Short mmCIF file of C-alpha atoms and ligand atoms in Angstrom, two decimals:
data_model
loop_
_atom_site.label_atom_id
_atom_site.label_comp_id
_atom_site.label_asym_id
_atom_site.label_seq_id
_atom_site.Cartn_x
_atom_site.Cartn_y
_atom_site.Cartn_z
CA MET F 1 125.27 45.74 64.74
CA PHE F 2 123.81 46.90 68.43
CA GLU F 3 127.12 44.95 70.10
CA THR F 4 128.53 48.96 69.38
CA LEU F 5 126.27 50.46 71.51
CA THR F 6 126.37 51.11 75.53
CA ALA F 7 123.45 51.92 77.32
CA ALA F 8 121.53 55.18 77.10
CA PRO F 9 121.33 57.12 79.74
CA PRO F 10 118.27 57.05 81.96
CA ASP F 11 115.57 60.37 81.28
CA LYS F 12 115.87 61.42 84.82
CA ILE F 13 112.75 63.01 84.52
CA ILE F 14 110.79 59.86 83.29
CA ALA F 15 113.52 57.84 85.44
CA LEU F 16 111.26 59.17 88.26
CA MET F 17 108.21 58.17 87.10
CA GLY F 18 109.01 54.14 87.75
CA GLN F 19 110.99 54.63 91.22
CA PHE F 20 107.78 56.35 92.47
CA ARG F 21 105.26 54.23 91.92
CA GLU F 22 108.25 51.36 93.10
CA ASP F 23 108.65 52.88 96.49
CA PRO F 24 106.25 51.01 99.08
CA ARG F 25 106.21 53.75 101.72
CA PRO F 26 102.16 54.87 102.06
CA GLY F 27 102.92 58.64 102.40
CA LYS F 28 106.00 58.79 99.90
CA ILE F 29 105.31 62.66 98.36
CA ASP F 30 105.96 63.17 94.55
CA LEU F 31 107.28 66.15 93.15
CA GLY F 32 108.31 65.08 90.02
CA VAL F 33 106.84 64.74 86.92
CA GLY F 34 105.16 67.58 85.24
CA VAL F 35 101.70 66.21 85.61
CA TYR F 36 98.46 68.06 87.37
CA LYS F 37 97.51 65.88 90.24
CA ASP F 38 94.62 66.49 91.96
CA ALA F 39 94.03 66.70 95.88
CA LYS F 40 93.51 62.85 95.93
CA GLY F 41 96.98 62.77 93.80
CA ASN F 42 95.07 61.54 90.87
CA THR F 43 95.60 63.06 87.26
CA PRO F 44 91.77 63.21 86.68
CA ILE F 45 90.44 63.17 82.51
CA MET F 46 88.83 66.45 82.21
CA ALA F 47 85.12 67.04 81.98
CA ALA F 48 84.86 68.09 78.37
CA VAL F 49 87.89 65.64 76.92
CA ARG F 50 85.37 62.89 78.32
CA GLU F 51 82.47 64.42 76.60
CA ALA F 52 84.21 65.47 73.42
CA GLU F 53 85.35 61.75 73.32
CA LYS F 54 81.71 60.30 73.74
CA LEU F 55 80.97 62.30 71.35
CA LEU F 56 83.87 61.76 68.65
CA TYR F 57 82.84 57.91 69.17
CA GLU F 58 79.24 58.23 67.90
CA ARG F 59 80.93 61.30 65.33
CA GLN F 60 83.84 59.28 63.79
CA SER F 61 82.83 58.03 61.00
CA THR F 62 86.80 56.89 60.00
CA LYS F 63 90.24 56.56 60.86
CA THR F 64 91.44 57.21 57.51
CA TYR F 65 95.03 58.98 57.30
CA VAL F 66 94.88 63.34 58.23
CA GLY F 67 97.81 64.44 56.43
CA MET F 68 101.04 65.74 57.37
CA ALA F 69 98.75 69.01 59.07
CA GLY F 70 96.68 67.32 61.16
CA ASP F 71 93.21 68.31 61.13
CA PRO F 72 93.47 72.45 59.96
CA VAL F 73 89.96 72.89 62.24
CA PHE F 74 91.96 72.08 64.71
CA ASN F 75 95.11 73.72 63.88
CA ALA F 76 92.83 76.71 63.43
CA ALA F 77 91.16 77.07 66.65
CA MET F 78 94.49 76.58 68.18
CA ILE F 79 96.12 79.59 65.94
CA GLY F 80 92.92 80.99 68.11
CA LEU F 81 94.34 79.89 70.93
CA VAL F 82 97.34 80.80 71.03
CA PHE F 83 97.37 83.79 68.84
CA GLY F 84 94.51 85.54 69.90
CA GLU F 85 90.88 86.48 67.73
CA ASP F 86 93.05 89.33 66.95
CA ALA F 87 96.31 86.89 64.92
CA ASP F 88 97.44 87.79 61.69
CA ARG F 89 96.31 84.17 60.09
CA ALA F 90 97.08 85.74 56.35
CA ARG F 91 101.30 85.30 58.57
CA ILE F 92 100.87 82.15 60.51
CA ARG F 93 100.20 78.26 59.86
CA ALA F 94 100.29 75.23 61.76
CA ALA F 95 100.79 71.60 61.95
CA GLN F 96 99.20 69.30 64.31
CA ALA F 97 102.17 67.33 65.39
CA PRO F 98 103.17 64.86 68.27
CA GLY F 99 103.07 66.79 71.78
CA GLY F 100 104.63 69.55 72.19
CA SER F 101 107.88 67.72 72.08
CA GLY F 102 107.09 66.50 68.32
CA ALA F 103 106.25 70.11 67.61
CA LEU F 104 109.59 70.91 68.78
CA ARG F 105 111.04 69.19 67.41
CA ILE F 106 109.76 69.43 63.66
CA LEU F 107 110.31 73.20 64.00
CA ALA F 108 114.30 72.57 65.09
CA GLU F 109 114.76 70.49 62.22
CA LEU F 110 112.42 72.95 60.11
CA ILE F 111 115.33 75.58 61.07
CA ALA F 112 118.59 73.86 60.41
CA ARG F 113 116.54 72.79 56.78
CA SER F 114 116.39 76.79 56.96
CA LYS F 115 119.69 77.98 58.87
CA PRO F 116 122.49 75.25 58.55
CA GLY F 117 124.64 75.50 60.90
CA ALA F 118 122.18 78.01 62.72
CA THR F 119 122.81 78.25 66.75
CA VAL F 120 120.06 78.00 69.02
CA TRP F 121 120.29 80.39 72.43
CA LEU F 122 118.69 78.07 75.73
CA SER F 123 117.84 78.91 78.93
CA ASP F 124 120.51 78.41 81.49
CA PRO F 125 118.62 76.03 82.76
CA THR F 126 115.76 75.10 81.16
CA TRP F 127 113.70 72.09 80.52
CA PRO F 128 116.21 69.21 79.96
CA ASN F 129 115.28 67.39 76.87
CA HIS F 130 115.25 70.94 75.54
CA VAL F 131 119.21 70.08 74.81
CA PRO F 132 118.39 66.67 72.44
CA LEU F 133 115.21 68.03 71.00
CA VAL F 134 117.00 71.16 68.86
CA ARG F 135 120.69 69.50 68.36
CA ALA F 136 119.42 65.97 66.68
CA ALA F 137 118.34 68.62 64.35
CA GLY F 138 121.89 69.69 63.73
CA VAL F 139 121.98 72.61 65.49
CA THR F 140 124.52 74.77 67.12
CA THR F 141 123.08 74.79 70.68
CA LYS F 142 124.38 78.12 73.27
CA ASP F 143 123.01 78.94 76.89
CA TYR F 144 121.91 82.52 77.92
CA PRO F 145 121.80 83.36 81.99
CA TYR F 146 118.31 83.25 83.30
CA PHE F 147 117.50 82.21 86.88
CA ASP F 148 119.51 83.77 90.19
CA ALA F 149 119.42 80.96 92.70
CA ALA F 150 119.83 82.86 95.27
CA THR F 151 116.91 85.20 95.29
CA GLY F 152 114.45 82.62 92.77
CA MET F 153 114.27 86.16 90.39
CA VAL F 154 114.97 86.42 86.40
CA ARG F 155 118.73 87.62 86.20
CA PHE F 156 117.41 89.38 82.94
CA ASP F 157 119.96 92.12 82.78
CA ALA F 158 122.35 89.43 82.56
CA MET F 159 120.17 87.38 79.64
CA MET F 160 119.74 90.71 77.39
CA MET F 161 123.63 91.19 77.77
CA ALA F 162 124.50 87.60 76.44
CA LEU F 163 121.76 87.65 73.70
CA LYS F 164 122.42 91.87 72.76
CA LYS F 165 126.12 89.59 72.11
CA ALA F 166 123.39 87.08 70.01
CA ALA F 167 124.58 87.27 66.00
CA PRO F 168 121.81 88.32 63.96
CA GLY F 169 120.19 85.38 63.16
CA ASP F 170 120.28 83.03 65.71
CA VAL F 171 117.63 81.41 67.25
CA VAL F 172 116.33 82.28 71.07
CA LEU F 173 114.82 79.36 72.02
CA LEU F 174 111.92 80.78 74.84
CA HIS F 175 109.43 79.39 77.88
CA GLY F 176 106.06 81.19 76.44
CA CYS F 177 104.92 81.32 80.65
CA CYS F 178 105.76 79.07 83.56
CA HIS F 179 109.52 78.37 83.07
CA ASN F 180 110.37 74.85 83.20
CA PRO F 181 111.94 73.84 86.25
CA THR F 182 112.23 77.30 87.36
CA GLY F 183 108.48 78.76 87.95
CA ALA F 184 110.77 82.67 86.97
CA ASN F 185 108.72 83.98 84.73
CA LEU F 186 109.18 87.26 82.17
CA ASP F 187 107.05 90.34 83.39
CA HIS F 188 105.77 92.26 80.35
CA GLY F 189 107.99 95.08 80.49
CA GLN F 190 110.44 92.32 80.06
CA TRP F 191 108.69 90.65 77.16
CA GLU F 192 108.68 94.05 75.79
CA ALA F 193 112.47 94.14 76.43
CA VAL F 194 113.19 91.15 74.74
CA ALA F 195 110.67 91.75 71.50
CA GLU F 196 112.13 95.19 70.94
CA LEU F 197 115.91 93.55 71.16
CA PHE F 198 115.21 90.41 68.79
CA VAL F 199 113.48 93.15 66.52
CA SER F 200 116.90 95.42 66.68
CA ARG F 201 119.26 92.14 66.65
CA GLY F 202 117.84 90.44 64.57
CA LEU F 203 116.86 87.53 66.02
CA PHE F 204 114.41 84.64 65.27
CA PRO F 205 112.12 84.30 68.71
CA PHE F 206 111.59 80.55 68.80
CA VAL F 207 108.77 79.93 71.50
CA ASP F 208 107.82 76.68 73.45
CA LEU F 209 104.08 76.77 75.63
CA ALA F 210 103.55 74.30 77.19
CA TYR F 211 101.51 75.34 79.88
CA GLN F 212 99.20 78.44 78.37
CA GLY F 213 96.35 78.66 81.44
CA PHE F 214 99.03 76.85 84.16
CA GLY F 215 99.85 80.67 84.71
CA ASP F 216 98.42 83.54 85.16
CA GLY F 217 95.49 82.78 82.89
CA LEU F 218 94.72 81.20 79.11
CA GLU F 219 94.72 84.86 78.02
CA GLU F 220 98.30 86.23 80.13
CA ASP F 221 100.03 83.46 79.19
CA ALA F 222 100.12 84.06 75.48
CA PHE F 223 101.00 87.03 76.36
CA GLY F 224 104.73 86.79 75.06
CA VAL F 225 104.26 85.52 72.62
CA ARG F 226 101.38 87.21 70.60
CA LEU F 227 103.64 90.84 71.61
CA LEU F 228 106.15 89.17 70.13
CA ALA F 229 103.92 87.81 67.39
CA SER F 230 102.88 91.71 66.37
CA ARG F 231 106.71 92.35 66.73
CA VAL F 232 108.91 90.16 64.31
CA PRO F 233 109.57 89.39 60.58
CA GLU F 234 109.40 85.65 61.46
CA MET F 235 109.24 83.01 64.33
CA ALA F 236 107.66 79.52 65.30
CA VAL F 237 106.16 78.73 68.34
CA ALA F 238 105.69 74.95 69.58
CA ALA F 239 102.13 74.76 71.76
CA SER F 240 101.56 71.48 73.98
CA CYS F 241 97.97 70.35 74.67
CA SER F 242 99.93 67.84 76.98
CA LYS F 243 99.60 69.54 80.72
CA ASN F 244 96.13 72.11 79.60
CA PHE F 245 93.87 69.92 78.20
CA ALA F 246 95.19 66.67 80.44
CA VAL F 247 95.58 64.25 77.68
CA TYR F 248 99.16 63.94 78.35
CA ARG F 249 100.26 60.18 76.94
CA ASP F 250 97.25 60.81 73.71
CA ARG F 251 100.31 63.50 72.03
CA VAL F 252 99.15 66.89 70.93
CA GLY F 253 100.52 70.03 70.25
CA THR F 254 101.31 72.09 67.86
CA ALA F 255 103.87 73.65 65.54
CA PHE F 256 103.02 77.56 64.01
CA LEU F 257 105.22 79.22 61.97
CA LEU F 258 104.77 83.05 60.93
CA GLY F 259 106.22 84.29 57.32
CA LYS F 260 107.39 87.30 56.89
CA GLY F 261 104.13 86.86 54.73
CA ALA F 262 102.08 84.59 53.28
CA ALA F 263 104.08 83.68 50.42
CA GLU F 264 107.19 83.10 52.41
CA ALA F 265 104.89 81.38 55.32
CA ASP F 266 103.60 78.79 52.71
CA ILE F 267 106.83 78.14 51.39
CA ALA F 268 108.12 77.15 55.04
CA TYR F 269 105.61 75.27 56.23
CA SER F 270 105.75 73.08 52.92
CA GLN F 271 109.36 72.65 54.42
CA LEU F 272 107.77 71.89 57.72
CA LEU F 273 105.35 69.64 56.43
CA SER F 274 108.21 67.96 54.44
CA VAL F 275 110.00 67.61 57.51
CA ALA F 276 106.82 65.98 59.68
CA ARG F 277 106.45 63.06 56.69
CA GLY F 278 110.13 62.60 57.10
CA MET F 279 109.47 62.03 60.69
CA TYR F 280 106.70 60.39 61.72
CA SER F 281 104.45 61.03 58.49
CA MET F 282 101.31 62.18 59.94
CA PRO F 283 100.52 63.43 63.98
CA PRO F 284 98.21 61.25 65.95
CA ASP F 285 94.53 62.12 65.91
CA HIS F 286 92.25 61.00 68.93
CA ALA F 287 92.68 63.61 71.25
CA ALA F 288 93.65 66.45 68.48
CA ALA F 289 89.66 65.35 67.15
CA ALA F 290 88.40 65.58 70.58
CA ILE F 291 90.45 68.71 71.37
CA ARG F 292 88.56 70.54 68.04
CA ILE F 293 84.78 69.08 69.09
CA ILE F 294 85.63 71.39 72.45
CA LEU F 295 86.81 74.60 70.70
CA GLU F 296 84.30 74.37 68.30
CA ASP F 297 81.26 74.33 71.04
CA LYS F 298 80.66 76.84 72.93
CA GLY F 299 79.29 75.30 76.11
CA LEU F 300 82.12 72.33 75.82
CA THR F 301 84.78 75.07 75.70
CA ALA F 302 82.93 77.04 79.00
CA SER F 303 83.77 73.17 80.46
CA TRP F 304 87.27 73.24 79.49
CA LYS F 305 88.47 77.09 81.07
CA SER F 306 86.61 76.69 84.19
CA GLU F 307 87.83 73.41 85.27
CA LEU F 308 91.29 74.74 83.89
CA GLU F 309 91.07 78.03 86.05
CA THR F 310 90.24 75.36 88.76
CA MET F 311 93.79 73.77 88.05
CA ARG F 312 95.17 77.11 88.48
CA GLN F 313 93.66 78.53 91.14
CA ARG F 314 94.88 75.02 93.08
CA MET F 315 98.49 75.16 92.70
CA VAL F 316 98.48 79.12 93.45
CA SER F 317 97.14 77.92 96.53
CA LEU F 318 99.62 75.24 97.01
CA ARG F 319 102.06 77.68 96.20
CA GLU F 320 100.72 79.92 98.66
CA GLY F 321 99.92 77.52 101.09
CA PHE F 322 103.28 76.11 101.03
CA ALA F 323 105.12 79.70 101.04
CA ASP F 324 103.55 80.26 104.63
CA ALA F 325 104.29 76.75 106.03
CA LEU F 326 108.11 76.48 104.21
CA ARG F 327 108.60 80.66 106.18
CA ARG F 328 106.82 78.92 109.72
CA GLN F 329 109.83 76.00 109.56
CA SER F 330 112.68 78.26 108.64
CA ASN F 331 111.36 80.62 110.79
CA SER F 332 112.64 82.87 107.98
CA ASP F 333 111.08 84.20 104.84
CA ARG F 334 113.90 82.67 101.51
CA PHE F 335 110.81 80.54 99.44
CA ASP F 336 108.85 82.76 99.62
CA PHE F 337 110.04 82.91 95.96
CA ILE F 338 107.61 80.07 95.64
CA ALA F 339 104.12 81.87 96.33
CA ARG F 340 105.41 84.72 93.73
CA HIS F 341 106.38 82.67 90.64
CA ARG F 342 103.79 81.57 88.70
CA GLY F 343 103.16 77.48 86.02
CA MET F 344 103.61 74.12 87.79
CA PHE F 345 107.63 74.77 88.56
CA SER F 346 109.07 75.95 91.35
CA ARG F 347 113.04 75.04 92.43
CA ILE F 348 113.27 75.02 95.97
CA GLY F 349 117.45 75.19 95.63
CA ALA F 350 118.64 72.32 97.13
CA THR F 351 122.21 70.38 96.31
CA PRO F 352 121.60 66.62 94.45
CA GLU F 353 122.84 64.84 97.94
CA GLN F 354 120.01 67.29 99.18
CA VAL F 355 117.56 65.77 96.66
CA GLU F 356 118.56 62.32 97.13
CA LYS F 357 118.30 62.22 101.09
CA LEU F 358 114.92 64.10 100.87
CA ARG F 359 114.06 60.67 98.68
CA ALA F 360 115.85 57.83 100.58
CA GLU F 361 114.81 58.98 104.18
CA HIS F 362 111.78 61.00 103.86
CA GLY F 363 110.51 59.35 100.91
CA VAL F 364 109.77 63.12 98.88
CA TYR F 365 110.48 63.14 95.18
CA MET F 366 111.34 65.71 92.90
CA VAL F 367 114.24 66.24 90.35
CA GLY F 368 117.95 66.21 91.38
CA ASP F 369 118.00 70.46 89.97
CA SER F 370 115.51 70.62 92.90
CA ARG F 371 112.86 71.00 90.94
CA ILE F 372 109.28 70.64 92.39
CA ASN F 373 105.84 69.76 90.85
CA VAL F 374 103.58 72.10 92.77
CA ALA F 375 100.85 70.45 91.83
CA GLY F 376 102.17 67.40 93.54
CA LEU F 377 102.47 68.93 96.95
CA PRO F 378 99.96 67.17 99.73
CA GLU F 379 97.72 69.77 100.93
CA ASP F 380 96.97 68.13 104.06
CA ARG F 381 101.02 67.58 104.23
CA LEU F 382 102.49 71.18 104.02
CA ASP F 383 104.24 71.26 107.50
CA THR F 384 105.11 67.80 107.49
CA LEU F 385 106.74 68.18 103.91
CA ALA F 386 108.27 71.64 105.18
CA ALA F 387 109.54 70.04 107.87
CA SER F 388 111.56 67.31 106.07
CA ILE F 389 112.76 70.02 103.75
CA ILE F 390 114.73 71.87 106.46
CA SER F 391 115.66 68.95 108.07
CA VAL F 392 118.04 68.18 105.32
CA MET F 393 118.32 71.83 103.67
CA GLY F 394 118.75 73.67 107.21
CA GLU F 395 117.53 76.53 108.52
CA THR F 396 119.81 79.01 107.10
CA ALA F 397 120.50 79.15 103.17
C1 LMR X 401 108.10 68.03 82.89
O1 LMR X 401 109.16 68.54 82.22
O2 LMR X 401 108.08 66.94 83.72
C2 LMR X 401 107.46 67.24 81.85
O3 LMR X 401 106.89 67.88 80.66
C3 LMR X 401 107.02 65.37 81.17
C4 LMR X 401 108.64 65.81 80.12
O4 LMR X 401 108.30 65.04 79.29
O5 LMR X 401 109.41 65.33 80.59
#
């Protein structure tokens, strides 16, 4: 059987985690995988999650199956978090899923069931795992321009021009906030223009919301999703709890769909659950149950929001500090975009060879496209790191 196979290429982001772990150099810096880190380089369990897990231990009386959709109370709370208190709940359906990736995967499958041979447009660049997650459903993918490496800005006109050529019924995958890997995000006016285009061209939005609360705040980061939900007849949203609840390995996310009406939403939802049944049967529940406890309890919700806000502000101030250090070391403002970006990532514009040199000679780890995880920036060594980067990338672009 297996003799027909050749080895799969390693996942570049996940492989980097192992390489970093094995590097014996004491001053090594991990700017690789998108995992939040505190000033000590740890990824702690959030206080509210710990407390909720204790309560869960005391209260949970059974481990029987939760069902294909997961826990309806968790799902209802997630609708509030993502779509807001004014959400049109009659048309929204939610299914607990194994992480944001699990949500993306079952929604892609639902799209393929609804429209065999559908075209899904992905931003260029996008999170590399979007490609296999979406293509595995048998859909075709196309790219739309998104990022201008020279300015660090969104190529908005080019993006709109490309999407104007998309056929009615085409699906467009958008990053809800904190674009991965670039950190360059749409502003309110741009979201408005996107929503208008989607309505006029009959395009179907598929939003990946993996970092809600890491950019400009919990409510602000949901602006695009909520705007689209108020305008378009149908859409799909995959939300992740991995980062904003820091429950990475426990795998919690939610797949949402918005139907034209309640009856259409129910039919699509039954198909979504049948996809889940055929793929993994039922989602894991441990951290979802803890998140439900947090979202049902005012005190725990306040604790969670405040810790999340501290994490967000730390990333904003690291961005500012790093842009300052790079300005000092390069005598230029060419890296100022890092301070303007939001979320966990920015692309610094190094070539793959320069990225490799930074790893080999300076112990600085980043993804090959020069994506850095800003939460991994060492706040006490920003100038040293900036000097290493400038020594490899050169003083001028
Ligand atoms: C990342 O982009 O680093 C994270 O979303 C982790 C992953 O699975 O790639």
